[in-house]
Coordinates of C-alpha atoms in Angstrom, one line a residue:
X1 CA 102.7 77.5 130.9
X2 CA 104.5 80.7 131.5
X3 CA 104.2 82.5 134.9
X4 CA 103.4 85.7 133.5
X5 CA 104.2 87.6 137.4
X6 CA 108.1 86.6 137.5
X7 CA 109.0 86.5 133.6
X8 CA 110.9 88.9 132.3
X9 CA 109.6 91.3 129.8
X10 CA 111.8 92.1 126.8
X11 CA 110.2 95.1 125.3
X12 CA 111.2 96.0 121.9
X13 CA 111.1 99.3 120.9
X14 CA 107.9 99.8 119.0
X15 CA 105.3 102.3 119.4
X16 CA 101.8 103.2 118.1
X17 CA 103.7 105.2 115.3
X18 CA 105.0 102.3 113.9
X19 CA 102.3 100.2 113.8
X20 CA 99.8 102.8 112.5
X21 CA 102.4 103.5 109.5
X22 CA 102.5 100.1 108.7
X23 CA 98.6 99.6 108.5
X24 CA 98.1 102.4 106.7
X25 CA 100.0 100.7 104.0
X26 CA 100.8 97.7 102.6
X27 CA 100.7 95.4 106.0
X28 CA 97.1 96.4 106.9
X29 CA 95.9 95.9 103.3
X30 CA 97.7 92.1 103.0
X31 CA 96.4 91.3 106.4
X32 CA 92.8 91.8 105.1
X33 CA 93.5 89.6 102.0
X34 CA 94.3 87.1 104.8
X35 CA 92.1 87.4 107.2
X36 CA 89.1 89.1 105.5
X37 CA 87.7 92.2 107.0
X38 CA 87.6 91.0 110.6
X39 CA 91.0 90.9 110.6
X40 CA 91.5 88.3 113.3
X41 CA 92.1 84.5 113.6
X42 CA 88.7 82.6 113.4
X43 CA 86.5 85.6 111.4
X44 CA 82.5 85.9 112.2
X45 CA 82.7 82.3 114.3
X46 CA 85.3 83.6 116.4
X47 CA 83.1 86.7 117.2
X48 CA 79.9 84.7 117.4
X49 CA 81.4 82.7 120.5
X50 CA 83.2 85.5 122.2
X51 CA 79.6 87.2 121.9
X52 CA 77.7 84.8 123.3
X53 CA 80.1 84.2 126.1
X54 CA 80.2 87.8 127.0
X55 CA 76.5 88.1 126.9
X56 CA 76.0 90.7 124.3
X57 CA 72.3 91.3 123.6
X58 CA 70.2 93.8 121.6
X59 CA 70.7 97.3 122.9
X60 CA 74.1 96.4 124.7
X61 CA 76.5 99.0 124.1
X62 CA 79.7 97.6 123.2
X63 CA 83.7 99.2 122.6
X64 CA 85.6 97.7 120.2
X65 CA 88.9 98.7 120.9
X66 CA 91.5 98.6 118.4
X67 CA 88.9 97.9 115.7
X68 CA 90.7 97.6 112.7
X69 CA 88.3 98.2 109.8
X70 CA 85.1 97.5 112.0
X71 CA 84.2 94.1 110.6
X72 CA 83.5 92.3 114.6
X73 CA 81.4 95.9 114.9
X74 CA 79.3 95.4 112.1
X75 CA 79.0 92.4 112.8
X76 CA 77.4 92.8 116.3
X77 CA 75.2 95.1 115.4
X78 CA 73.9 92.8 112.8
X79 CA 73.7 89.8 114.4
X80 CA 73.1 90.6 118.0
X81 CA 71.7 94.3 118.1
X82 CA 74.2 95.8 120.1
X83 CA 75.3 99.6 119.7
X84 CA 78.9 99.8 119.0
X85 CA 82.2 102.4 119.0
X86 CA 85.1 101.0 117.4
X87 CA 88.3 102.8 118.2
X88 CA 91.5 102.3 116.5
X89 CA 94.8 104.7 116.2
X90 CA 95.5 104.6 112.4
X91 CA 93.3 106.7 110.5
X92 CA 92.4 104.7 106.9
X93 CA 91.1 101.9 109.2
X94 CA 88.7 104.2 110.4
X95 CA 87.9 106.1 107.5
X96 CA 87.6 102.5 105.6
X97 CA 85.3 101.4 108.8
X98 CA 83.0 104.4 108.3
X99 CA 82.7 104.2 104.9
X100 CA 81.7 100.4 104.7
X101 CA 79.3 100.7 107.9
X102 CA 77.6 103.8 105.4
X103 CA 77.6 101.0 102.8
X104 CA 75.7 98.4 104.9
X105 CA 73.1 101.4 106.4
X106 CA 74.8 100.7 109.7
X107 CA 75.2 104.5 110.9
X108 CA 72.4 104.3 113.4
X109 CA 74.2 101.8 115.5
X110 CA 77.8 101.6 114.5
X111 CA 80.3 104.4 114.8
X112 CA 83.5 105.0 114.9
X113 CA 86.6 107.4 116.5
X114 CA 90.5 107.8 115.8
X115 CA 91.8 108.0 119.0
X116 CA 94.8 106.1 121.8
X117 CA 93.4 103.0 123.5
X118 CA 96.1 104.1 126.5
X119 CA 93.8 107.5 127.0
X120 CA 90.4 106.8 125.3
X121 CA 88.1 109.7 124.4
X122 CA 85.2 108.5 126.5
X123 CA 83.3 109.3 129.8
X124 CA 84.0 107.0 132.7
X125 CA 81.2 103.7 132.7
X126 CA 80.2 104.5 129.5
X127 CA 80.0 100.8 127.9
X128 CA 77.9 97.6 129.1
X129 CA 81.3 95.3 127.0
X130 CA 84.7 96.1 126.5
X131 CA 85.5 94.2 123.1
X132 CA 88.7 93.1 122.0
X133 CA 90.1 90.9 119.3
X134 CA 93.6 89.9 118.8
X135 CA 94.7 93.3 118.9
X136 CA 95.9 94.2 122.4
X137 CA 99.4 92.8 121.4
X138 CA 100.1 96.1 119.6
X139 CA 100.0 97.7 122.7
X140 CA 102.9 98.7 124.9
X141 CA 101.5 99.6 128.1
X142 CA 98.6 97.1 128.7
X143 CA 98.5 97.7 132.3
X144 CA 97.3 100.6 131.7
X145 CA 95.3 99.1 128.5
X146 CA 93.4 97.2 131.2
X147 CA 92.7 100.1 133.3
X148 CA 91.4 101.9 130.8
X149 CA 89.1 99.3 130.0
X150 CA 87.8 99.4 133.9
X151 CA 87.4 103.6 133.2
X152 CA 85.1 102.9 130.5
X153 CA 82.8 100.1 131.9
X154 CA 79.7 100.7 133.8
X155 CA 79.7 99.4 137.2
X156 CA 79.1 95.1 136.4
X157 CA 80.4 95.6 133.1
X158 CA 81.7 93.3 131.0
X159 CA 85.3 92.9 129.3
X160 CA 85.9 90.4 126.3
X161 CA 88.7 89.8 124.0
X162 CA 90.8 87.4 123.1
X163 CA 94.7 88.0 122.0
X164 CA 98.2 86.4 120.9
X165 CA 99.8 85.3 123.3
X166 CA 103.1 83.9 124.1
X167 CA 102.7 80.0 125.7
X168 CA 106.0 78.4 126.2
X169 CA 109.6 79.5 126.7
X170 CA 112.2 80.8 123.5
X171 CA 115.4 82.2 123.0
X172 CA 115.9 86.0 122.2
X173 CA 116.5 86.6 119.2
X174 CA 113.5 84.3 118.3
X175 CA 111.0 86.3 120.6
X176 CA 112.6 89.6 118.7
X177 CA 112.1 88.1 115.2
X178 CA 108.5 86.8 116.1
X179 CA 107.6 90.2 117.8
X180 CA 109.5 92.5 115.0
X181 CA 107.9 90.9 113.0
X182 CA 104.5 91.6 114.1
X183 CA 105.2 95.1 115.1
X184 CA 104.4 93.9 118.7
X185 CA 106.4 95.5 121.6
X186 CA 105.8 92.1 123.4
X187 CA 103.3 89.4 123.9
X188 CA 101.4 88.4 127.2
X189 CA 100.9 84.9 128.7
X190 CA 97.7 83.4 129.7
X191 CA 98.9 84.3 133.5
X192 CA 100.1 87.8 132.4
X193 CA 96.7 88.9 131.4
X194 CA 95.0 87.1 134.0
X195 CA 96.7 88.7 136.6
X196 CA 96.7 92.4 135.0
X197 CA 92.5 91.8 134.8
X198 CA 92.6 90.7 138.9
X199 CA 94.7 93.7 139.6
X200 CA 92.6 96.3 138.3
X201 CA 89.6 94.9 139.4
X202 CA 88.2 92.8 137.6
X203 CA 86.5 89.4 138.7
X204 CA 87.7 86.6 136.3
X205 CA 85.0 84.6 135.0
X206 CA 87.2 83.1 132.0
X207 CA 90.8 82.8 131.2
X208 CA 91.1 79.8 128.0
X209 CA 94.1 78.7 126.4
X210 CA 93.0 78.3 122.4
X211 CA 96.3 77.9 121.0
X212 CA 95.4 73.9 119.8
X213 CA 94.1 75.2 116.3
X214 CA 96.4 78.4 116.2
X215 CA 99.4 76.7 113.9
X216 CA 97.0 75.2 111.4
X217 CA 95.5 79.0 111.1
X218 CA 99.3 80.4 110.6
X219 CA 99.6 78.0 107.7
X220 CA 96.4 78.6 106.4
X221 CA 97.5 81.9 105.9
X222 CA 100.9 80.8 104.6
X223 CA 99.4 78.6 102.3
X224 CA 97.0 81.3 101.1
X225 CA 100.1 83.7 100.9
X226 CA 102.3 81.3 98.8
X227 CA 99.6 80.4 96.7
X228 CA 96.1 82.2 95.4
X229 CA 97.4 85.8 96.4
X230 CA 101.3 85.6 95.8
X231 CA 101.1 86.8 92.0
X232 CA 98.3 90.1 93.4
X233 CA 100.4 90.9 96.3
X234 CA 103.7 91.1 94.2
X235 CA 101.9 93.1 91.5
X236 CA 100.6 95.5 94.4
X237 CA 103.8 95.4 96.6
X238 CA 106.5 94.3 95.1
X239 CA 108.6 91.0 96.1
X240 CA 110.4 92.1 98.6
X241 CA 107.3 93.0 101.0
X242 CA 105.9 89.6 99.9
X243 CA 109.0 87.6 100.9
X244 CA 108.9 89.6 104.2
X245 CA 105.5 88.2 104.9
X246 CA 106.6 84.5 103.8
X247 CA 109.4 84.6 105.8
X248 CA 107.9 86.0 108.6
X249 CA 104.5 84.1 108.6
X250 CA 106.4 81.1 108.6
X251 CA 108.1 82.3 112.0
X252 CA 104.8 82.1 113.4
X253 CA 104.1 79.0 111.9
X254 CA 106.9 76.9 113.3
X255 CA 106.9 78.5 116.9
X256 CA 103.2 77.5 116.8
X257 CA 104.0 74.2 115.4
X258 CA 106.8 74.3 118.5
X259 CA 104.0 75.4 121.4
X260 CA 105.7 79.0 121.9
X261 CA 102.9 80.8 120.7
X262 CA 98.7 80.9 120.4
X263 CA 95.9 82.9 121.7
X264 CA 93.7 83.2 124.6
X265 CA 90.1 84.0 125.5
X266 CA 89.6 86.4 128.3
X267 CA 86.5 87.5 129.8
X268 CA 86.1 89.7 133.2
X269 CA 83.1 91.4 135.5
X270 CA 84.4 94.7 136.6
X271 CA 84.1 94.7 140.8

């Protein structure tokens, strides 16, 4: 495992800009076709474990930061009666979040806000959770991520998500291809996040390594790419986005074939 207090952080040079651009487009839309609405590895299981583990319960009121197109949110409300705010920076996730929540007579218990995870538009110990899911990696400064996280909680609160991770050592240029890739300015380790959650406070009831299954989800998605949607995803975007995701899918796939990379479950009590 990597010591993620003495690594050294190679930060590419990627900000919210670019990663709202590109899921306002064609990325955000393929990634859906993919992943379905939840837009993160595992779908409604995924979400029904990291609920029950974080103790969500009817009437908890939950952030779902960096949302996507609200499909955990909807979910929650739905399955668990909680009251959730999904926040996410790129603006046709949100509007597409609204509109389907609308759909599914949600409104009373799901909403939504465009708005920076690094300076969210909320009162201090606001929420009872502090939801995440696979997301965080977009985000350049997650020290101060985490912090904000603390902000928001009430006093006792809870904060959940889980995220990719980087687990084992690589060269350069493969960390930049993976991370370019992605449109992530770098990955955390297990250690990383676990010691950025201690730092600002928060008592660490779970820190899990569940990278065992995370290569057989890249090629699922491979396999789905390559097969069922190539001809659709040429017609919409042409081939030379949909060799771009081949290519770089199968990045993924071979570093998690290779034990570089995965994801982690992470769960704190704010002190």
């Amino acid at each position: 495992m990597l010591a993620g207090s003495v690594r050294e952080v190679k930060m590419l040079d990627i900000n919210i800009g670019d990663v709202t651009a590109a899921y306002e487009g064609a990325v955000g839309i393929i990634w859906e076709m993919l992943m379905g609405e939840q837009i993160h590895v595992g779908g409604k299981e995924e979400t029904d474990t990291l609920a029950e583990i974080a103790g969500v319960n009817p009437g908890t009121r939950v952030l779902d930061v960096l949302c996507g197109l609200g499909g955990p949110a909807r979910h929650l409300a739905r399955t668990c009666g909680a009251t959730v705010v999904g926040l996410d920076a790129t603006g046709r996730m949100v509007s597409e979040a609204v509109a389907r929540t609308a759909d599914e007579s949600l409104g009373d218990r799901v909403a939504f806000r465009l708005g920076n995870a690094l300076n969210m538009p909320f009162k201090s110990g606001t929420f009872d959770i502090v939801w995440g899911q696979d997301s965080w990696c977009y985000v350049t400064d997650k020290d101060r991520l985490i912090r904000e996280c603390r902000r928001v909680a009430v006093p006792g609160g809870t904060i959940a998500f889980t995220d990719w991770i980087q687990t084992g050592p690589m060269s350069d240029e493969e960390l930049h291809d993976l991370n370019a890739f992605m449109l992530f300015p770098y990955m955390e380790t297990l250690d990383g996040y676990e010691n950025l959650l201690r730092r600002h406070g928060f008592a660490v009831r779970e820190c899990e390594d569940l990278s065992e299954d995370f290569a057989s989800q890249m090629h699922r998605y491979r396999d789905a790419l390559t097969g069922d949607l190539k001809d659709r995803i040429v017609e919409l975007f042409g081939t030379e986005i949909f060799l771009d995701m081949e290519r770089g899918i199968g990045l993924w796939a071979r570093a998690a074939d290779e034990g570089k990379v995965g994801r982690g479950r992470f769960i704190g009590r704010k002190q």
